[in-house]
Tab-separated table of C-alpha atoms in Angstrom:
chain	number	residue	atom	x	y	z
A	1	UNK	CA	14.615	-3.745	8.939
A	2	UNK	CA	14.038	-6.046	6.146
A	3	UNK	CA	12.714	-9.200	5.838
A	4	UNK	CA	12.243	-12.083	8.414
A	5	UNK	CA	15.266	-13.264	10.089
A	6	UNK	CA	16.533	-16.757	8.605
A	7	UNK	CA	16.035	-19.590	11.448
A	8	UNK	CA	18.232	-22.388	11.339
A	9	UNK	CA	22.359	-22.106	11.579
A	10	UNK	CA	25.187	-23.032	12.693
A	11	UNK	CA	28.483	-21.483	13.612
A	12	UNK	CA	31.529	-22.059	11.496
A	13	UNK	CA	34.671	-22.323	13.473
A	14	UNK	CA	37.146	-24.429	11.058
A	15	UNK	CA	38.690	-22.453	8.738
A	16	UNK	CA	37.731	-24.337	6.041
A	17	UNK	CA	35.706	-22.881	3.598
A	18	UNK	CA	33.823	-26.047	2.858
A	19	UNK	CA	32.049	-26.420	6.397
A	20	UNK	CA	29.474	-23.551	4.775
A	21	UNK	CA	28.732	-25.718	1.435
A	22	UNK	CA	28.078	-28.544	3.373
A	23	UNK	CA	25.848	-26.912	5.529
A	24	UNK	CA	24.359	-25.160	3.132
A	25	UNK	CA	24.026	-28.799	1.567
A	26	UNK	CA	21.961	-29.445	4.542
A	27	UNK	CA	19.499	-27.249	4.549
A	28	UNK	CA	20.823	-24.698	7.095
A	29	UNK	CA	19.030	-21.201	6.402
A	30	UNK	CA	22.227	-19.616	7.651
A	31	UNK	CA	25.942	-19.938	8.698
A	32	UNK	CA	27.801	-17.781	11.417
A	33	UNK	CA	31.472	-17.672	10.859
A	34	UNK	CA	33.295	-17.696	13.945
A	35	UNK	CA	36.147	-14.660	13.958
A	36	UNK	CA	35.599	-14.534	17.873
A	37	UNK	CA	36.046	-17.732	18.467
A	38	UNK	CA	37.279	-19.606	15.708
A	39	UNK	CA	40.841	-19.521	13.865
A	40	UNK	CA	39.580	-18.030	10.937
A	41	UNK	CA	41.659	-15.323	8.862
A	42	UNK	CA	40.271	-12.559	6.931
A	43	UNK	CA	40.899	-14.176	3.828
A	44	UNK	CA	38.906	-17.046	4.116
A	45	UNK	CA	36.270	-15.420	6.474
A	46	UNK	CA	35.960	-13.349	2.597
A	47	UNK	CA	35.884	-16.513	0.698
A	48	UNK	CA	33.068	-17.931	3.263
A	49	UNK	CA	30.844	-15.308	2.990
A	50	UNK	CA	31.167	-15.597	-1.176
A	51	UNK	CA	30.683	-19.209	-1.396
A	52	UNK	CA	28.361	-19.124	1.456
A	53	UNK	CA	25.809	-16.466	-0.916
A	54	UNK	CA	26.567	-18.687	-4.197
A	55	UNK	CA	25.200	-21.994	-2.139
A	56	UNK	CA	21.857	-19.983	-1.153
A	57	UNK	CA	22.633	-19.404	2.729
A	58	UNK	CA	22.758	-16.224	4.512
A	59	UNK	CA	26.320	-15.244	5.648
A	60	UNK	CA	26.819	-13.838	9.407
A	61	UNK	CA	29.796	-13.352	11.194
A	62	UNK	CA	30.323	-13.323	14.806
A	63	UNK	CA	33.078	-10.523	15.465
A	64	UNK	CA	35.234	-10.200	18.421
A	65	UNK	CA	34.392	-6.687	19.159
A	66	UNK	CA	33.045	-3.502	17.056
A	67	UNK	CA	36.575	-1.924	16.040
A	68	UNK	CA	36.813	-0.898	12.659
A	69	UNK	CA	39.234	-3.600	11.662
A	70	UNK	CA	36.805	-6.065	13.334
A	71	UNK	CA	33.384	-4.704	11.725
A	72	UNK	CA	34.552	-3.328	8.332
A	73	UNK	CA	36.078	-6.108	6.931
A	74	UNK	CA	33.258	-8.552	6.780
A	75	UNK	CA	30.615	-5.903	5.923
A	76	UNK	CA	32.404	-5.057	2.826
A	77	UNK	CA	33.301	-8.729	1.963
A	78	UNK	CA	29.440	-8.849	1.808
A	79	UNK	CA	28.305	-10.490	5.585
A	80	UNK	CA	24.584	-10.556	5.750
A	81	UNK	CA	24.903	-9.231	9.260
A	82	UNK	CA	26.791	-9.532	12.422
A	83	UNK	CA	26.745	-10.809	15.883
A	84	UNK	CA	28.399	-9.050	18.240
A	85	UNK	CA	29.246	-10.565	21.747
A	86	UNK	CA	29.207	-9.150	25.208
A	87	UNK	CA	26.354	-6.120	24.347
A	88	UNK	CA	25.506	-5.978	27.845
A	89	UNK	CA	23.841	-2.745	28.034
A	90	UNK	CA	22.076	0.202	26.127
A	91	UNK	CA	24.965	2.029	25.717
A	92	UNK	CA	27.396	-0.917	23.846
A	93	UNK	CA	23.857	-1.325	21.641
A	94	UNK	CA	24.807	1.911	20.524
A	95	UNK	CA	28.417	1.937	20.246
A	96	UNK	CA	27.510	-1.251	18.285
A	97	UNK	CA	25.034	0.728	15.978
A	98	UNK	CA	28.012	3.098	15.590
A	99	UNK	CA	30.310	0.981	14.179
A	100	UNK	CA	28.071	-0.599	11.777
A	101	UNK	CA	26.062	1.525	10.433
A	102	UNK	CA	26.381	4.535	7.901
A	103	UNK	CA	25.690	7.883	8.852
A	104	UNK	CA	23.291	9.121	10.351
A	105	UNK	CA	22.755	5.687	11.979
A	106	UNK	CA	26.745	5.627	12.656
A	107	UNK	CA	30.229	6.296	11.401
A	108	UNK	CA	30.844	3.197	9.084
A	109	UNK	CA	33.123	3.809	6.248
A	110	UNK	CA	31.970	3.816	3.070
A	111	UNK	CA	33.347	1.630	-0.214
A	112	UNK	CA	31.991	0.696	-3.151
A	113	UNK	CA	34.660	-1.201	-4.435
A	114	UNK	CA	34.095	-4.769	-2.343
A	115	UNK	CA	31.509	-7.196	-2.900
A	116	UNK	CA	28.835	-5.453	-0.356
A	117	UNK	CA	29.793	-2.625	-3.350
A	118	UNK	CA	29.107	-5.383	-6.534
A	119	UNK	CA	32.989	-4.933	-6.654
A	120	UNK	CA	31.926	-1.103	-7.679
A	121	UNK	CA	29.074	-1.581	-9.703
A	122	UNK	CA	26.282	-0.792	-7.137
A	123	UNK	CA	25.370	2.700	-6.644
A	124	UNK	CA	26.102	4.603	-4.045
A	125	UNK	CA	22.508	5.051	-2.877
A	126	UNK	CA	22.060	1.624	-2.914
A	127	UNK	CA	24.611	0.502	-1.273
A	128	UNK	CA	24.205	2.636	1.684
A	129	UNK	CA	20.305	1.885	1.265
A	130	UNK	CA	21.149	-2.064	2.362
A	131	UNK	CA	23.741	-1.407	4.492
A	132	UNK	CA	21.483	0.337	6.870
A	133	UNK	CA	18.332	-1.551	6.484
A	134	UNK	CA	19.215	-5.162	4.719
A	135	UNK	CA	22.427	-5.763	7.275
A	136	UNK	CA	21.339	-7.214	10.237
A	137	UNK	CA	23.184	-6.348	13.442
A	138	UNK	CA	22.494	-9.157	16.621
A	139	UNK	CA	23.173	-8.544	19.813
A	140	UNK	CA	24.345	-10.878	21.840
A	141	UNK	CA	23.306	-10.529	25.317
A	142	UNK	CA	25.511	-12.651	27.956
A	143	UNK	CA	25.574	-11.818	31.725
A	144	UNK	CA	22.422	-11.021	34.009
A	145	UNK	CA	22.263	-7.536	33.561
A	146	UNK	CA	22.401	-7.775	29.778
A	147	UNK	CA	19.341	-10.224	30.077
A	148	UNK	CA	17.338	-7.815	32.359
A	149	UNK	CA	17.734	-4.967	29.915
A	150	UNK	CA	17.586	-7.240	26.720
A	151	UNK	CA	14.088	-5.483	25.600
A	152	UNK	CA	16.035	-2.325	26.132
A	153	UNK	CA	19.186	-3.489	24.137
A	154	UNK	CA	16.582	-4.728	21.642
A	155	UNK	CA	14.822	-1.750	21.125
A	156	UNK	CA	18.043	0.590	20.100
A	157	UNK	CA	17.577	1.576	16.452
A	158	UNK	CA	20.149	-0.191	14.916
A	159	UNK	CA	19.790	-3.222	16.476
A	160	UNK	CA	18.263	-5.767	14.608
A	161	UNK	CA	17.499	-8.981	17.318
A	162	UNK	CA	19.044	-9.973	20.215
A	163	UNK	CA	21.058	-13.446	20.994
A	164	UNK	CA	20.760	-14.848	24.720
A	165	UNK	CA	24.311	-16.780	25.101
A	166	UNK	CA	23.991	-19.474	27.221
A	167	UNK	CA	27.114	-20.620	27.944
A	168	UNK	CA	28.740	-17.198	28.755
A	169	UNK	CA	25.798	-16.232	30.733
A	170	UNK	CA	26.313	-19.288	32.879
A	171	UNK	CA	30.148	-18.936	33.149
A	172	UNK	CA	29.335	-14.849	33.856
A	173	UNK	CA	26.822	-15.727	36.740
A	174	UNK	CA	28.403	-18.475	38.075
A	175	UNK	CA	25.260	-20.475	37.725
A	176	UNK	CA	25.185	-24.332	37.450
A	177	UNK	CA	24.170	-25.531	33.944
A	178	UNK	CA	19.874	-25.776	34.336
A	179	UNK	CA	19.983	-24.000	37.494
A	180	UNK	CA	16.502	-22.557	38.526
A	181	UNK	CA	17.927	-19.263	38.977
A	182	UNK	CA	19.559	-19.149	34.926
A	183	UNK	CA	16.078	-20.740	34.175
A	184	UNK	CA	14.306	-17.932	35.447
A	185	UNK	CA	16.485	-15.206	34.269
A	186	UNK	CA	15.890	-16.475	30.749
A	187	UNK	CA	12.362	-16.835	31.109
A	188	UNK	CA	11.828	-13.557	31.886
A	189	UNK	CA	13.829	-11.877	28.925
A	190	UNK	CA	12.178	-14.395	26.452
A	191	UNK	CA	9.018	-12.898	28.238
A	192	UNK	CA	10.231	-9.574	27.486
A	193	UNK	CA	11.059	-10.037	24.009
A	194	UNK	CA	7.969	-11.026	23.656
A	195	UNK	CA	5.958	-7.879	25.408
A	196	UNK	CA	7.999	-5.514	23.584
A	197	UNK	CA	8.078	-7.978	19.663
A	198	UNK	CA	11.813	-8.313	19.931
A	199	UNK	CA	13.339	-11.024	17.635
A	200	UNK	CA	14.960	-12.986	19.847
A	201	UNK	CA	17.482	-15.979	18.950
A	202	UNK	CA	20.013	-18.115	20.963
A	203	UNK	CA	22.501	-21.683	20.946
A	204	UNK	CA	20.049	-24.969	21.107
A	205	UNK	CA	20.387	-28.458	20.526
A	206	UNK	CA	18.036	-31.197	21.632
A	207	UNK	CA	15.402	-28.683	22.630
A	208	UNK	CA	15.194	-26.691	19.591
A	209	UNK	CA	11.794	-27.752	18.572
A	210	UNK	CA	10.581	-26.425	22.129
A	211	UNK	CA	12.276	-23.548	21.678
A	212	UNK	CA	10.819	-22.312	18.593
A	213	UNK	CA	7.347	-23.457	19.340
A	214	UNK	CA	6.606	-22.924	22.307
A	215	UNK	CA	9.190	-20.469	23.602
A	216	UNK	CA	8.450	-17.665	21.149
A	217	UNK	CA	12.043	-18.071	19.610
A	218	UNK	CA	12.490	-16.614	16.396
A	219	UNK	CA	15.947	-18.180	14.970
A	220	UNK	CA	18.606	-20.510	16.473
A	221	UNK	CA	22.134	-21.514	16.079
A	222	UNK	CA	22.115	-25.373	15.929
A	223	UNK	CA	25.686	-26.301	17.299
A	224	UNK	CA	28.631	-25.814	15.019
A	225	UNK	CA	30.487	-27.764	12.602
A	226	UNK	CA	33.329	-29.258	14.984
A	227	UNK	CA	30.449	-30.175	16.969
A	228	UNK	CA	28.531	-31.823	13.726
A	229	UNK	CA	32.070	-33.169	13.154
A	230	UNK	CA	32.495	-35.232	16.297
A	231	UNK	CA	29.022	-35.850	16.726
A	232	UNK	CA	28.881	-37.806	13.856
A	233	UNK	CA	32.438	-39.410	14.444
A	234	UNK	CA	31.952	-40.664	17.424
A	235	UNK	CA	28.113	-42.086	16.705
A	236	UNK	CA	29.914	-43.713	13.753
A	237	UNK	CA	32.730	-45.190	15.478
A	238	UNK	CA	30.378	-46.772	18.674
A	239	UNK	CA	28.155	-48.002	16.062
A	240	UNK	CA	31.167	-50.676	15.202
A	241	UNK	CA	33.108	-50.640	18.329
A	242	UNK	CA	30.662	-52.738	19.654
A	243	UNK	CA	30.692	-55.309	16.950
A	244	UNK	CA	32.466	-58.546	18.194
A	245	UNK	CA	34.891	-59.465	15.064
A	246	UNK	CA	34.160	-63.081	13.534
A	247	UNK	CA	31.143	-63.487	15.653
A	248	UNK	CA	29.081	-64.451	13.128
A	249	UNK	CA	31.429	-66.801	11.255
């Protein structure tokens, strides 16, 4: 379904509309907005996803589930696509499908009249055209038997890539962090996505690079912006903590 995913983002979890301009500032190919996690109304989730398009980067949102009130809203506010969390089997790829999609794909509702809809200007056709192929739908994939059926989950029409979720997948199996056994079980779906050309995507940080080039990754969320935030705080704060005052006087 349409073009090649975007690579590089970040999640958005402030609700502050200006954490996607500055990423967009830079460079990020894409910005997820947070509604699962992240204190982030509906209003401003709609005023992300605008300024988000008018800065040039793609607009997802992670949902909290694959209600109506959870999906509709930030498909017809104009989301790029959605990730949607806990998709642990073949069976919540569908229901997933089913909630986003238009029929025959699914049950979405249909309206014009938002800015998916050009505020009304968009035909009807067309509008239904890129909801169903131009929307992407992710599914995130976070306990063990999600990762041993991720080609599976992949492969549901619908379903646009697959997200392996680290940090759920470790608190799910009760693994330590970098455990052999989590190791394994993610080297085998990433070998899997592979086999069966499923895009596959997941959290990184320091071994992004590796990732991408050598671990047959397709795209990546890079941290988020409270992370960026106190990154970059705290590196700038120990920079002159250490300084001895006067000392060269």
């Amino acid at each position: 379904m349409g073009d090649e995913l975007p690579r590089l983002g970040a999640w958005v979890k402030l609700p502050a509309p200006e954490s996607v301009e500055l990423l967009a500032l830079a460079g990020f190919d894409f910005a997820v907005i947070d509604t699962e996690h992240g204190a982030i109304d509906l209003r401003t989730m709609s005023t992300m996803i605008g300024l988000a398009r008018g800065c040039g980067i793609a607009p997802f949102v992670r949902v909290a589930g694959t209600t109506p009130r959870d999906v509709q809203v930030p498909l017809d506010a104009g989301a790029a696509g959605l990730f949607v969390p806990q998709i642990n089997s073949v069976a919540q790829a569908q229901d997933a499908v089913r909630a986003v999609r238009f029929p025959p794909l699914g049950r979405r509702g249909a309206s014009t009249s938002g800015r998916a809809g050009q505020w009304g200007r968009a035909p009807l056709g067309d509008y239904l055209r890129a909801g169903n192929d131009d929307v992407r739908l992710i599914a995130q994939t976070e306990n063990v038997t999600a990762l041993s059926a991720i080609a599976d989950i992949g492969a549901v029409a619908g379903v646009d890539a697959v997200f392996i979720g680290p940090m759920d997948l470790t608190v799910s199996g009760r693994f330590q962090e970098g455990s052999p056994e989590m190791t394994n079980l993610i080297t085998a779906a990433e070998q899997s996505c592979a086999d069966h050309h499923i895009p596959l995507g997941t959290a990184a940080s320091a071994d992004a690079a590796e990732l991408l080039q050598r671990r047959g990754y397709d795209f990546l969320v890079l941290g988020a912006d409270t992370t960026i935030l106190r990154q970059g705080a705290h590196a700038l704060v120990n920079s002159v903590r250490t300084a001895t005052p006067g000392a060269g006087r």
